[in-house]
CSV table of C-alpha atoms (C1' of nucleotides) in Angstrom, one decimal:
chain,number,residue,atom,x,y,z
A,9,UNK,CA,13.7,40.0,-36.7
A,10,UNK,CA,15.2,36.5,-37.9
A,11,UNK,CA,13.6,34.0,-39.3
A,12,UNK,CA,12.1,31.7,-37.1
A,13,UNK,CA,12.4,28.0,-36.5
A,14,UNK,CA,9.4,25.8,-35.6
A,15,UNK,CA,9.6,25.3,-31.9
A,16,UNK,CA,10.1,28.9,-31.8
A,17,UNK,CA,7.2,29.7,-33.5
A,18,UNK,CA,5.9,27.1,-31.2
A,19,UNK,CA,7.1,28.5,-28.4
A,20,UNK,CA,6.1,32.4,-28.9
A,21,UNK,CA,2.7,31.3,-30.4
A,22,UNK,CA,1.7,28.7,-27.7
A,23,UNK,CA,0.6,26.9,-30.5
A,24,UNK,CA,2.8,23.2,-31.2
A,25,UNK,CA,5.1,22.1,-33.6
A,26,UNK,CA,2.6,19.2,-34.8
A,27,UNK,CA,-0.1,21.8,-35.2
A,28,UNK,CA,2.0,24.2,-37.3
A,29,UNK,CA,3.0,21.4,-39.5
A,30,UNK,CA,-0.6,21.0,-40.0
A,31,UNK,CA,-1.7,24.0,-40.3
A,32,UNK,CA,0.8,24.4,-43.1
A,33,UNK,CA,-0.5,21.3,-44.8
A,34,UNK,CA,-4.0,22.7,-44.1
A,35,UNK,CA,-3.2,25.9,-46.0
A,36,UNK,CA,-3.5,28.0,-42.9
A,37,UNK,CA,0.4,29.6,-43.0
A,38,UNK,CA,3.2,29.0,-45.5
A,39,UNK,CA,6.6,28.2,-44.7
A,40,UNK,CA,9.1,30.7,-46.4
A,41,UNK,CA,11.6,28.1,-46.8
A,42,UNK,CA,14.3,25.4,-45.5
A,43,UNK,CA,17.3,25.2,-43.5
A,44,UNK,CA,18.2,21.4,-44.3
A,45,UNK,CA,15.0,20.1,-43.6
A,46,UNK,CA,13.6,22.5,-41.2
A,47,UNK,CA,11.3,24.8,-41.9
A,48,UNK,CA,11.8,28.3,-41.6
A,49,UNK,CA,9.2,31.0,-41.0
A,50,UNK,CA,9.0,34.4,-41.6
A,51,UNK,CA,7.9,36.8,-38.3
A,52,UNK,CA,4.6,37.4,-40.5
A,53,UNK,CA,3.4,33.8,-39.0
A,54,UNK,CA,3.1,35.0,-35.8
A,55,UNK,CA,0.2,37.5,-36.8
A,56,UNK,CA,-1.1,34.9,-39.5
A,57,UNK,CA,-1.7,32.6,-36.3
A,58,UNK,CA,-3.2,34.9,-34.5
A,59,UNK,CA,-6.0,35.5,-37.1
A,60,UNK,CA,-6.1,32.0,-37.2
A,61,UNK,CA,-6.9,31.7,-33.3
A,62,UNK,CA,-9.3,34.9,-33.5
A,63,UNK,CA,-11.0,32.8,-36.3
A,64,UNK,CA,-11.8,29.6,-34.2
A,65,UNK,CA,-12.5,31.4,-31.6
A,66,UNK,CA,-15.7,32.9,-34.1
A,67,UNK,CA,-16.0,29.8,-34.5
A,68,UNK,CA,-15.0,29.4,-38.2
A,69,UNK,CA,-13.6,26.2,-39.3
A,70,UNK,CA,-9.7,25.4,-40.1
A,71,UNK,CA,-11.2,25.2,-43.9
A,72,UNK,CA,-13.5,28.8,-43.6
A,73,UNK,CA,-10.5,30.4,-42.6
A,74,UNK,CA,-8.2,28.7,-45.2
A,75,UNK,CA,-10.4,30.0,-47.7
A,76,UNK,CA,-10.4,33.6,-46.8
A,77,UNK,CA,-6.5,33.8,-46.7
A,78,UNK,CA,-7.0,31.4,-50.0
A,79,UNK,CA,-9.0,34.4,-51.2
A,80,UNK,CA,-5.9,36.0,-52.7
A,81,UNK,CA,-2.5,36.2,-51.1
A,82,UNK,CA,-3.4,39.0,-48.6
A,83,UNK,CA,-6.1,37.9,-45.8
A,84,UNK,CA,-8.4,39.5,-47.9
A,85,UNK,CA,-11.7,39.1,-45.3
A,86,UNK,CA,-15.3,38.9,-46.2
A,87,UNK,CA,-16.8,41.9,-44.8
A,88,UNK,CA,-20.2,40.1,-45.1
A,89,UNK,CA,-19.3,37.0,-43.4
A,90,UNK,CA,-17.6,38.5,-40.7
A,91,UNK,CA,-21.1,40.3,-40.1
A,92,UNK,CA,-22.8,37.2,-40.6
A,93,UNK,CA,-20.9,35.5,-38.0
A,94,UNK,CA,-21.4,38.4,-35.7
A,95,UNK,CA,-24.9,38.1,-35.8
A,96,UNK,CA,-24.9,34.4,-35.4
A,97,UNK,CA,-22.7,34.9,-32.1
A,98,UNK,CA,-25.2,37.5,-31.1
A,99,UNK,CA,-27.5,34.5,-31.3
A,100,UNK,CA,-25.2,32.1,-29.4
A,101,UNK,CA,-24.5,34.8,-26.8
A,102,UNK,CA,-28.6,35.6,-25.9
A,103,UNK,CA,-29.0,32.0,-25.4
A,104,UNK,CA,-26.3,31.3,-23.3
A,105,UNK,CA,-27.2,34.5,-21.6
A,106,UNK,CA,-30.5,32.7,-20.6
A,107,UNK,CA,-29.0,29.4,-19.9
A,108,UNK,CA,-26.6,31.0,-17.1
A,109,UNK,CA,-29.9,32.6,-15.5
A,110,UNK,CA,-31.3,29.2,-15.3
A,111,UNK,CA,-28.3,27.7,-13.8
A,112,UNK,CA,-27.6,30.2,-11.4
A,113,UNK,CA,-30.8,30.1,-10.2
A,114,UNK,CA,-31.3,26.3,-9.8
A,115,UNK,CA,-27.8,26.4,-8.0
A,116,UNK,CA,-29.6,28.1,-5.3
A,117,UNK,CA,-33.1,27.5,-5.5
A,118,UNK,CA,-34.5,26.9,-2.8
A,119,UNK,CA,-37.7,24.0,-3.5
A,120,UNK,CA,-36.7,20.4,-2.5
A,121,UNK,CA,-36.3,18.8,-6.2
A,122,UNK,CA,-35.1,20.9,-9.1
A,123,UNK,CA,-38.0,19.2,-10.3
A,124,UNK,CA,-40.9,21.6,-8.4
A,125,UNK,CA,-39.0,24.5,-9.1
A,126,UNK,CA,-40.9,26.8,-12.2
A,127,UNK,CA,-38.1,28.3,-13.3
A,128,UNK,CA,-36.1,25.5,-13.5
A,129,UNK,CA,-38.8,23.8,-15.6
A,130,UNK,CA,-39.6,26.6,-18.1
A,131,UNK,CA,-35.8,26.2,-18.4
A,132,UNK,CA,-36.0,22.5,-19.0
A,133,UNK,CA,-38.8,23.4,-21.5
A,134,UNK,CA,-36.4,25.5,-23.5
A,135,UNK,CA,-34.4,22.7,-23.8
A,136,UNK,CA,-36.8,20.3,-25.3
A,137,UNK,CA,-37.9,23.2,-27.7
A,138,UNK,CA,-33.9,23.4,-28.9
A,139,UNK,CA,-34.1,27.0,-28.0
A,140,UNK,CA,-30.5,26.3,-26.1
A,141,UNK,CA,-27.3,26.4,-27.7
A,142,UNK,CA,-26.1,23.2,-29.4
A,143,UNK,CA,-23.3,22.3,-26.9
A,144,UNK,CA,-20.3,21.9,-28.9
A,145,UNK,CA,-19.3,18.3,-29.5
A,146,UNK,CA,-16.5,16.2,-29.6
A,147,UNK,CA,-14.4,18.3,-27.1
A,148,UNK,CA,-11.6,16.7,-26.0
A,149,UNK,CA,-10.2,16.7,-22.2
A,150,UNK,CA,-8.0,19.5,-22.0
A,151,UNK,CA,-5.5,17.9,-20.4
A,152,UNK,CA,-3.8,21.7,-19.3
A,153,UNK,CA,-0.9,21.0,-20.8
A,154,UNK,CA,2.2,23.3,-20.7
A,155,UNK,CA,0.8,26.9,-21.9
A,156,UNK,CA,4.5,27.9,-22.5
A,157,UNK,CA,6.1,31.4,-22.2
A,158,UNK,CA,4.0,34.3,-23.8
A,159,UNK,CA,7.0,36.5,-26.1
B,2,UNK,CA,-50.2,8.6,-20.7
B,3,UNK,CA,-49.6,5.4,-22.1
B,4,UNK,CA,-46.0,3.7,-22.7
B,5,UNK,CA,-43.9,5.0,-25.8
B,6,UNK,CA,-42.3,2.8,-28.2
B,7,UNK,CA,-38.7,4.4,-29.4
B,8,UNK,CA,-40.3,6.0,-32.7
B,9,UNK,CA,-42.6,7.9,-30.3
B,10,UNK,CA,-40.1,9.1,-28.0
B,11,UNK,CA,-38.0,10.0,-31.2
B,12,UNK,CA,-41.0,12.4,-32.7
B,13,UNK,CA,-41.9,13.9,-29.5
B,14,UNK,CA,-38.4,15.1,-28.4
B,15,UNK,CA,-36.2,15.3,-31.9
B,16,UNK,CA,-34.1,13.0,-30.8
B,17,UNK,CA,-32.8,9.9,-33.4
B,18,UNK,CA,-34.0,6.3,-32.2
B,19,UNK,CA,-30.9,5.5,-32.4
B,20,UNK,CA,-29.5,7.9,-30.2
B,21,UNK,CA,-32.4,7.0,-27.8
B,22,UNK,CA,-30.3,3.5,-27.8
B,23,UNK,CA,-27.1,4.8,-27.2
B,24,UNK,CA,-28.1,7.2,-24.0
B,25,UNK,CA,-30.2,3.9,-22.8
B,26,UNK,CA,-26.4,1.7,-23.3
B,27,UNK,CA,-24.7,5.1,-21.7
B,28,UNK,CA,-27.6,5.0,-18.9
B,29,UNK,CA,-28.9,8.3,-19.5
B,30,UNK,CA,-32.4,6.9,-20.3
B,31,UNK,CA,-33.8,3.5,-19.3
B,32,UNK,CA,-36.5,1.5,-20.9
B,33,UNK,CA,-39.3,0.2,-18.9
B,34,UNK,CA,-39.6,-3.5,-20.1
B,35,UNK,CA,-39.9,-4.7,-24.0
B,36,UNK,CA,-42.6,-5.3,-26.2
B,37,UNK,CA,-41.2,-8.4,-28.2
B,38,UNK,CA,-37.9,-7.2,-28.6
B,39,UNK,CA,-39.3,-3.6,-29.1
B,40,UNK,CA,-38.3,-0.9,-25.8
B,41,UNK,CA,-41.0,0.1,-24.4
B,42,UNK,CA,-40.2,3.6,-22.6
B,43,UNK,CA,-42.0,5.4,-19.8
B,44,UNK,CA,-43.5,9.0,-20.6
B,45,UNK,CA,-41.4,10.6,-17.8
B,46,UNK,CA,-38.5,9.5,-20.5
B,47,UNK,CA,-39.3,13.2,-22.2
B,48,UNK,CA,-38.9,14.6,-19.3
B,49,UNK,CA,-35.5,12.9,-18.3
B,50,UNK,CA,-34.3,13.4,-22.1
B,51,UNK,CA,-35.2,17.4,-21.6
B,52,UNK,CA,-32.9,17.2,-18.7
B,53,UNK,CA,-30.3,15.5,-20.7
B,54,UNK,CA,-31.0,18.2,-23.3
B,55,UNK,CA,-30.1,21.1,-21.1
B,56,UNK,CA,-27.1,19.3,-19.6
B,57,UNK,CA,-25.8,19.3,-23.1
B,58,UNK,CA,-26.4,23.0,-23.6
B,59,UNK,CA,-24.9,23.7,-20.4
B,60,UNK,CA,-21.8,21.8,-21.6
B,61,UNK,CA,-21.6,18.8,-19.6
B,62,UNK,CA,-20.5,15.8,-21.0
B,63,UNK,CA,-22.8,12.7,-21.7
B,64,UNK,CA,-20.8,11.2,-18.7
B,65,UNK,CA,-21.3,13.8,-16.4
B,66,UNK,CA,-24.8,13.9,-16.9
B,67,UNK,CA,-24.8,10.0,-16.7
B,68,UNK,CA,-23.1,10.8,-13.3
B,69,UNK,CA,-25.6,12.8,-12.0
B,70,UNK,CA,-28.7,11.0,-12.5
B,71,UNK,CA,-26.3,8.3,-11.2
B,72,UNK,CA,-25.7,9.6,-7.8
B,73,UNK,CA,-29.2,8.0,-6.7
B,74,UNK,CA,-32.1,6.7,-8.5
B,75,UNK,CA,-33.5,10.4,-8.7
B,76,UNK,CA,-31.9,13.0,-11.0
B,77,UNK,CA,-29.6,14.4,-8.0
B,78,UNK,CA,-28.4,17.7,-9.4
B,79,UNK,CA,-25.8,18.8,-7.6
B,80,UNK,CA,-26.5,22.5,-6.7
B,81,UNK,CA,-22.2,23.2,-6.4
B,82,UNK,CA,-21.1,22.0,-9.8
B,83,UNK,CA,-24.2,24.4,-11.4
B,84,UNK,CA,-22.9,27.2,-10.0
B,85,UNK,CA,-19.5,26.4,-11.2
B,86,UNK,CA,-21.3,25.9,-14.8
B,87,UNK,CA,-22.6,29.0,-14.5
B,88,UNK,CA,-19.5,30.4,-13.9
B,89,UNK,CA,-17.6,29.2,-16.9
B,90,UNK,CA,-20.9,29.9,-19.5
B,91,UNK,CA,-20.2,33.9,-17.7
B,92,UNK,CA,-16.4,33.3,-18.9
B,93,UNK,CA,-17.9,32.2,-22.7
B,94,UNK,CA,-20.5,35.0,-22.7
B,95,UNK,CA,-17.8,37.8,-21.9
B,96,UNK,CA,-15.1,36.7,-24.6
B,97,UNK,CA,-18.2,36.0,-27.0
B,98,UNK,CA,-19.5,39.4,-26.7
B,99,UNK,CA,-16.0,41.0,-26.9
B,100,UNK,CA,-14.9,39.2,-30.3
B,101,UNK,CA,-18.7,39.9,-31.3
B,102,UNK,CA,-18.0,43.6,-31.3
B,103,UNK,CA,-14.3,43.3,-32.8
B,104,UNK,CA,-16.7,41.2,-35.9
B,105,UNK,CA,-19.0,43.9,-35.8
B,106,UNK,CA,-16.0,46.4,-36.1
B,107,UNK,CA,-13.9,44.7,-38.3
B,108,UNK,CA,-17.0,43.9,-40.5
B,109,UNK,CA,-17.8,47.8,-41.0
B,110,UNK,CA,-14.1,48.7,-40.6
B,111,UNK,CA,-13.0,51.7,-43.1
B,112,UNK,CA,-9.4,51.0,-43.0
B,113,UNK,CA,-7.9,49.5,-46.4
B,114,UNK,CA,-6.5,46.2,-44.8
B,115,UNK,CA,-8.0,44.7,-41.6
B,116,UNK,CA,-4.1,45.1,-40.7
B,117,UNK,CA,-4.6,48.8,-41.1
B,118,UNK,CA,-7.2,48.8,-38.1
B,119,UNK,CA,-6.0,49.5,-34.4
B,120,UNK,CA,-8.9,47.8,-33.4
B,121,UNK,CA,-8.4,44.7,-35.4
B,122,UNK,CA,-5.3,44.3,-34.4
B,123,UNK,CA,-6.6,44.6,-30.5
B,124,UNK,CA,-8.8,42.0,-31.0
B,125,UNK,CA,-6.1,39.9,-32.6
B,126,UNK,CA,-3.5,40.7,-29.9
B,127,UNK,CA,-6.4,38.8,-27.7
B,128,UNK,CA,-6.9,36.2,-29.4
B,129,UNK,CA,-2.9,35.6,-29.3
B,130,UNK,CA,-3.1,35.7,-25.8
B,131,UNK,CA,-5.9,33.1,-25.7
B,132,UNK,CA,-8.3,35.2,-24.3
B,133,UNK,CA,-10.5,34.2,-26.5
B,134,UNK,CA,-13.0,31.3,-26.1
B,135,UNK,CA,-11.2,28.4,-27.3
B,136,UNK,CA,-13.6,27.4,-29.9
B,137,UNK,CA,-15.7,24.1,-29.9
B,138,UNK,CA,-13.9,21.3,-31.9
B,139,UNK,CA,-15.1,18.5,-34.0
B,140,UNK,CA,-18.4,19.9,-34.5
B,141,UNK,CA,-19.9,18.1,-37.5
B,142,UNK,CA,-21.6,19.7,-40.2
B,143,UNK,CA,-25.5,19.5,-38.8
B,144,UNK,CA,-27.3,18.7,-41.9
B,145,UNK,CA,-30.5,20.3,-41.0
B,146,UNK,CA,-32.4,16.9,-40.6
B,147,UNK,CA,-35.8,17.0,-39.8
B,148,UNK,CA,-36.8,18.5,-37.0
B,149,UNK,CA,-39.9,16.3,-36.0
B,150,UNK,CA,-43.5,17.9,-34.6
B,151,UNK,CA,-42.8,19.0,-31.6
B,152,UNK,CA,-45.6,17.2,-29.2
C,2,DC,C1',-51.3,-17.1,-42.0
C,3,DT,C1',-48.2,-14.2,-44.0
C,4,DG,C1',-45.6,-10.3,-45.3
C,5,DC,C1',-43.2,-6.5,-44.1
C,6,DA,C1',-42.3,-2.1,-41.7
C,7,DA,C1',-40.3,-1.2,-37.7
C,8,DG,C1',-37.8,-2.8,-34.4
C,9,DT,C1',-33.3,-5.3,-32.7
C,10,DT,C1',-27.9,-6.1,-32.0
C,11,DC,C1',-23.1,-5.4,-32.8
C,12,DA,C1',-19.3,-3.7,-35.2
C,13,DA,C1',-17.6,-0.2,-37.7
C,14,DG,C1',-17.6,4.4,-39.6
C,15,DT,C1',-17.8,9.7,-39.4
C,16,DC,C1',-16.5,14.3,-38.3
C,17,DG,C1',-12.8,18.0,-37.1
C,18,DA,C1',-8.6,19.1,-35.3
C,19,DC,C1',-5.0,17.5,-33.8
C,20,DT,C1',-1.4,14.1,-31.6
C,21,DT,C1',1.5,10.2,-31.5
C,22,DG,C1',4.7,6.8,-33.2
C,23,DA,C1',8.0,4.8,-36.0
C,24,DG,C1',11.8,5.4,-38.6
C,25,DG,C1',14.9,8.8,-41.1
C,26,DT,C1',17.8,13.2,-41.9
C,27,DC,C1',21.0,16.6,-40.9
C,28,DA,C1',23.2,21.2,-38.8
C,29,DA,C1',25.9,22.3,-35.3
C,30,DG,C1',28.6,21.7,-30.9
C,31,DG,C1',32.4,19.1,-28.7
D,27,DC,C1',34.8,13.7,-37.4
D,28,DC,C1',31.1,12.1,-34.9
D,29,DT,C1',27.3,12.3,-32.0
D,30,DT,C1',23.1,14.0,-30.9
D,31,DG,C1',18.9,16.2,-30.6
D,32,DA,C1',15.9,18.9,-33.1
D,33,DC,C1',13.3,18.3,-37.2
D,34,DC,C1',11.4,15.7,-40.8
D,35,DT,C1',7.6,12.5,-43.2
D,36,DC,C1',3.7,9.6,-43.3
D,37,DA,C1',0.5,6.7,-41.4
D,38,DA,C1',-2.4,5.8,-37.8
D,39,DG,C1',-4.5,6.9,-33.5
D,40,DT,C1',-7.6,9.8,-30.3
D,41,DC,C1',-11.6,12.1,-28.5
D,42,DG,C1',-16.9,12.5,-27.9
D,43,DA,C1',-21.2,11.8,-29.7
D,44,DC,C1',-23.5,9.8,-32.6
D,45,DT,C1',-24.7,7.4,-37.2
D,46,DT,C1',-24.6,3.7,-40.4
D,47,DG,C1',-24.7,-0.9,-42.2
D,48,DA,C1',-25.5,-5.7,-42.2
D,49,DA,C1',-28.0,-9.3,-40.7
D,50,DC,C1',-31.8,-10.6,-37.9
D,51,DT,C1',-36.5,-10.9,-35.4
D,52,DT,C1',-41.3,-9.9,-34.7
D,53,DG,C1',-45.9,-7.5,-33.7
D,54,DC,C1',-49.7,-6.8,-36.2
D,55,DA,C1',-52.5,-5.2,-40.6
D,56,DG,C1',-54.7,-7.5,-44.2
DNA sequence: CTGCAAGTTCAAGTCGACTTGAGGTCAAGG
DNA sequence: CCTTGACCTCAAGTCGACTTGAACTTGCAG
């Protein structure tokens, strides 16, 4: 396969041309080189991103997973953390677990006020008690923008 | 119970005084009346805050919640929009548990590279296709402040 | 009566991950 | 050869949820 321009990489990756330039900046994938001024990527990108995107979705930050490809050259991945992380979604995924029970059932519970229902107030005592997931902040509107063609 | 100045309110449910002042200019919370210049709050304030709390977790916005209790005077949940919260936290819980086994895999993985593993790559060919829960953004480093007495 | 800790207001700053805008360059098609 | 549109750089802006700082005011212990 040819090397690839940005707004294909863009394009085949879903992920845009802005945040590519970033990410390169950031450390996250490497440019092989220039046409003129454009960057041209190797193929490898493509499976550099995805780690990328399986890596926020584990909720890593840009700068965890810059430093575990920063490692050495190879994405050379911290057994340890990746278990570490596991366990912490483990976490994540029990209390969310619990917090969809409580919703679900105060969608259709049945007494007049949330308010006199007991499940929904052990649930809002959980809540006090931080035993519910942090709610992740600063999400923007998704504003569904075009998801372009998947290669 | 009597009346609760801010630091009150603050120890008994975790939350900053100063974030007590921003839900209050959001209309989240409302103070009863002033002492001097000092807010005086109503005990069902912990109650309303718990609320606000579990809204959060659920992963409403501060304005969404605002519009709830704004509906009418009294925290009018609307039934509908849980179910649909519940919904989406089923969405988060499925892709959470799937990339938590592909961590777990990839954590215990024999195969030389991560690359090397089918089911590494699986998990990656996911998270290319954006199956994968799109990570919460802007999440500031918690600092692991005090977490006051609980009441 | 006085001092001061604890409250107040309002504007500005922070954090992470990007996006946007202005202004510039250049490879390729007509 | 010349246009043009895809790219480029760099600075600044955005989003949500708060926090911080500066400059005041005040209830109340001593």
């Amino acid at each position: 396969m040819r090397d690839l321009d940005i707004s294909e990489v863009a394009a085949r990756t879903g992920v845009a041309a802005s945040t590519l330039r970033f990410y390169e900046e950031k450390g996250l994938i490497a440019s092989i080189g220039r046409r003129g001024l454009k960057r041209l990527f190797d193929p490898s990108v493509l499976e550099r991103l995805a780690l990328v995107s399986l890596g926020r979705a584990a909720g890593f930050s840009l700068e965890e997973i810059a430093q575990m490809f920063a490692a050495d050259g190879r994405a050379k991945i911290d057994r340890d953390l990746l278990a570490v992380k596991a366990d912490e979604l483990e976490q994540t995924i029990r209390r969310l677990i619990a917090l969809r029970q409580g919703l679900r059932h105060a969608a259709i519970c049945p007494a007049r006020s949330h308010m006199e229902c007991p499940s929904f107030r052990r649930l809002l005592r959980a809540a006090a008690d931080g035993a519910l997931p942090p709610a992740a902040n600063g999400v923007a509107k998704k504003k569904a923008k075009k998801r372009p063609k998947r290669a």
